[in-house]
mmCIF file of C-alpha atoms in Angstrom:
data_model
loop_
_atom_site.group_PDB
_atom_site.id
_atom_site.type_symbol
_atom_site.label_atom_id
_atom_site.label_comp_id
_atom_site.label_asym_id
_atom_site.label_seq_id
_atom_site.Cartn_x
_atom_site.Cartn_y
_atom_site.Cartn_z
ATOM 1 C CA MET J 9 -103.535 -22.444 -31.853
ATOM 2 C CA THR J 10 -101.465 -23.914 -29.911
ATOM 3 C CA ARG J 11 -101.790 -26.546 -27.237
ATOM 4 C CA ILE J 12 -99.827 -26.217 -23.855
ATOM 5 C CA GLY J 13 -100.552 -28.829 -20.796
ATOM 6 C CA TYR J 14 -99.555 -28.359 -17.551
ATOM 7 C CA THR J 15 -98.968 -30.721 -15.186
ATOM 8 C CA ARG J 16 -98.781 -30.718 -11.002
ATOM 9 C CA VAL J 17 -98.153 -32.930 -8.188
ATOM 10 C CA SER J 18 -97.694 -31.944 -4.420
ATOM 11 C CA SER J 19 -94.321 -32.993 -3.852
ATOM 12 C CA LEU J 20 -90.796 -34.617 -5.232
ATOM 13 C CA ASN J 21 -91.435 -38.268 -5.045
ATOM 14 C CA LYS J 22 -94.387 -38.115 -6.663
ATOM 15 C CA ASN J 23 -95.108 -38.508 -10.364
ATOM 16 C CA THR J 24 -97.119 -36.885 -12.609
ATOM 17 C CA ASP J 25 -98.084 -40.491 -15.074
ATOM 18 C CA ARG J 26 -102.231 -40.194 -14.386
ATOM 19 C CA GLN J 27 -102.062 -36.455 -15.722
ATOM 20 C CA GLU J 28 -101.901 -38.125 -19.605
ATOM 21 C CA LEU J 29 -102.614 -34.964 -22.204
ATOM 22 C CA GLY J 30 -100.961 -36.120 -25.073
ATOM 23 C CA ASP J 31 -98.237 -34.898 -26.864
ATOM 24 C CA ILE J 32 -98.240 -31.479 -26.336
ATOM 25 C CA ARG J 33 -95.504 -28.870 -24.699
ATOM 26 C CA ILE J 34 -95.894 -29.313 -20.937
ATOM 27 C CA PHE J 35 -94.967 -27.068 -17.949
ATOM 28 C CA GLU J 36 -94.908 -29.622 -14.996
ATOM 29 C CA ASP J 37 -94.533 -28.670 -11.334
ATOM 30 C CA LYS J 38 -93.763 -30.631 -8.032
ATOM 31 C CA ALA J 39 -94.958 -28.516 -5.392
ATOM 32 C CA SER J 40 -98.008 -27.836 -2.971
ATOM 33 C CA GLY J 41 -100.686 -26.145 -4.602
ATOM 34 C CA LYS J 42 -101.221 -24.261 -1.628
ATOM 35 C CA ASN J 43 -99.994 -20.868 -3.382
ATOM 36 C CA THR J 44 -99.315 -19.952 -7.278
ATOM 37 C CA ASP J 45 -96.044 -19.344 -6.325
ATOM 38 C CA ARG J 46 -94.938 -22.618 -8.584
ATOM 39 C CA PRO J 47 -92.023 -22.075 -11.213
ATOM 40 C CA ALA J 48 -93.226 -23.872 -14.003
ATOM 41 C CA LEU J 49 -96.960 -22.224 -13.499
ATOM 42 C CA LYS J 50 -95.085 -18.680 -13.744
ATOM 43 C CA GLU J 51 -93.595 -20.408 -16.826
ATOM 44 C CA MET J 52 -96.504 -21.140 -18.784
ATOM 45 C CA LEU J 53 -98.332 -18.371 -18.317
ATOM 46 C CA ALA J 54 -95.288 -16.359 -19.333
ATOM 47 C CA TYR J 55 -95.087 -18.397 -22.594
ATOM 48 C CA ILE J 56 -98.511 -18.870 -24.015
ATOM 49 C CA ARG J 57 -100.118 -16.421 -26.791
ATOM 50 C CA GLU J 58 -103.201 -15.218 -27.684
ATOM 51 C CA GLY J 59 -105.127 -18.157 -29.647
ATOM 52 C CA ASP J 60 -103.468 -20.809 -27.021
ATOM 53 C CA GLU J 61 -105.148 -23.178 -25.262
ATOM 54 C CA VAL J 62 -104.292 -24.576 -21.712
ATOM 55 C CA VAL J 63 -104.768 -28.429 -21.238
ATOM 56 C CA VAL J 64 -105.086 -29.197 -17.234
ATOM 57 C CA TYR J 65 -106.567 -32.899 -16.322
ATOM 58 C CA SER J 66 -108.290 -31.476 -13.767
ATOM 59 C CA ILE J 67 -109.129 -28.611 -12.173
ATOM 60 C CA ASP J 68 -107.352 -29.428 -8.859
ATOM 61 C CA ARG J 69 -104.096 -29.605 -10.508
ATOM 62 C CA LEU J 70 -104.086 -25.759 -11.780
ATOM 63 C CA ALA J 71 -105.695 -24.503 -8.567
ATOM 64 C CA ARG J 72 -106.115 -25.388 -4.887
ATOM 65 C CA ASN J 73 -109.298 -23.002 -3.901
ATOM 66 C CA LEU J 74 -111.587 -20.819 -6.148
ATOM 67 C CA ARG J 75 -109.901 -18.002 -5.967
ATOM 68 C CA ASP J 76 -106.497 -19.177 -7.510
ATOM 69 C CA LEU J 77 -108.577 -21.024 -10.186
ATOM 70 C CA GLU J 78 -110.302 -17.595 -10.817
ATOM 71 C CA ASP J 79 -107.267 -15.186 -10.684
ATOM 72 C CA ILE J 80 -105.031 -18.051 -12.847
ATOM 73 C CA ILE J 81 -108.426 -18.243 -15.523
ATOM 74 C CA LYS J 82 -108.309 -14.663 -15.677
ATOM 75 C CA GLU J 83 -104.834 -14.185 -16.389
ATOM 76 C CA VAL J 84 -104.809 -16.882 -18.919
ATOM 77 C CA ASN J 85 -108.301 -15.327 -20.774
ATOM 78 C CA GLY J 86 -106.651 -11.896 -20.686
ATOM 79 C CA LYS J 87 -103.710 -12.902 -22.848
ATOM 80 C CA GLY J 88 -106.615 -14.196 -25.446
ATOM 81 C CA ALA J 89 -105.935 -18.060 -24.589
ATOM 82 C CA SER J 90 -108.800 -20.423 -23.131
ATOM 83 C CA VAL J 91 -108.246 -23.396 -20.440
ATOM 84 C CA THR J 92 -109.904 -26.843 -20.848
ATOM 85 C CA PHE J 93 -109.657 -29.035 -17.957
ATOM 86 C CA LEU J 94 -110.093 -32.993 -19.768
ATOM 87 C CA THR J 95 -111.691 -34.535 -16.556
ATOM 88 C CA GLU J 96 -114.351 -31.863 -15.984
ATOM 89 C CA ARG J 97 -114.891 -30.783 -19.871
#
């Protein structure tokens, strides 16, 4: 099992410092969450393999609305991987 991190902030002038995920491979987007057309999100979804765990600081960093969240989690789960949110557990 490989732990993979995903972080996102909404603009280039912000940083992901508060989204501490530890010493793991991290995919980082500096883009609005208004859609799922984010380069690092796409790269992470292509990278994950069966048995991997995607670690995200909080739900709002992965998806902006329930539909996007459901679609992303379905894609991750469809590859045999799981998602863990640190703040929501």
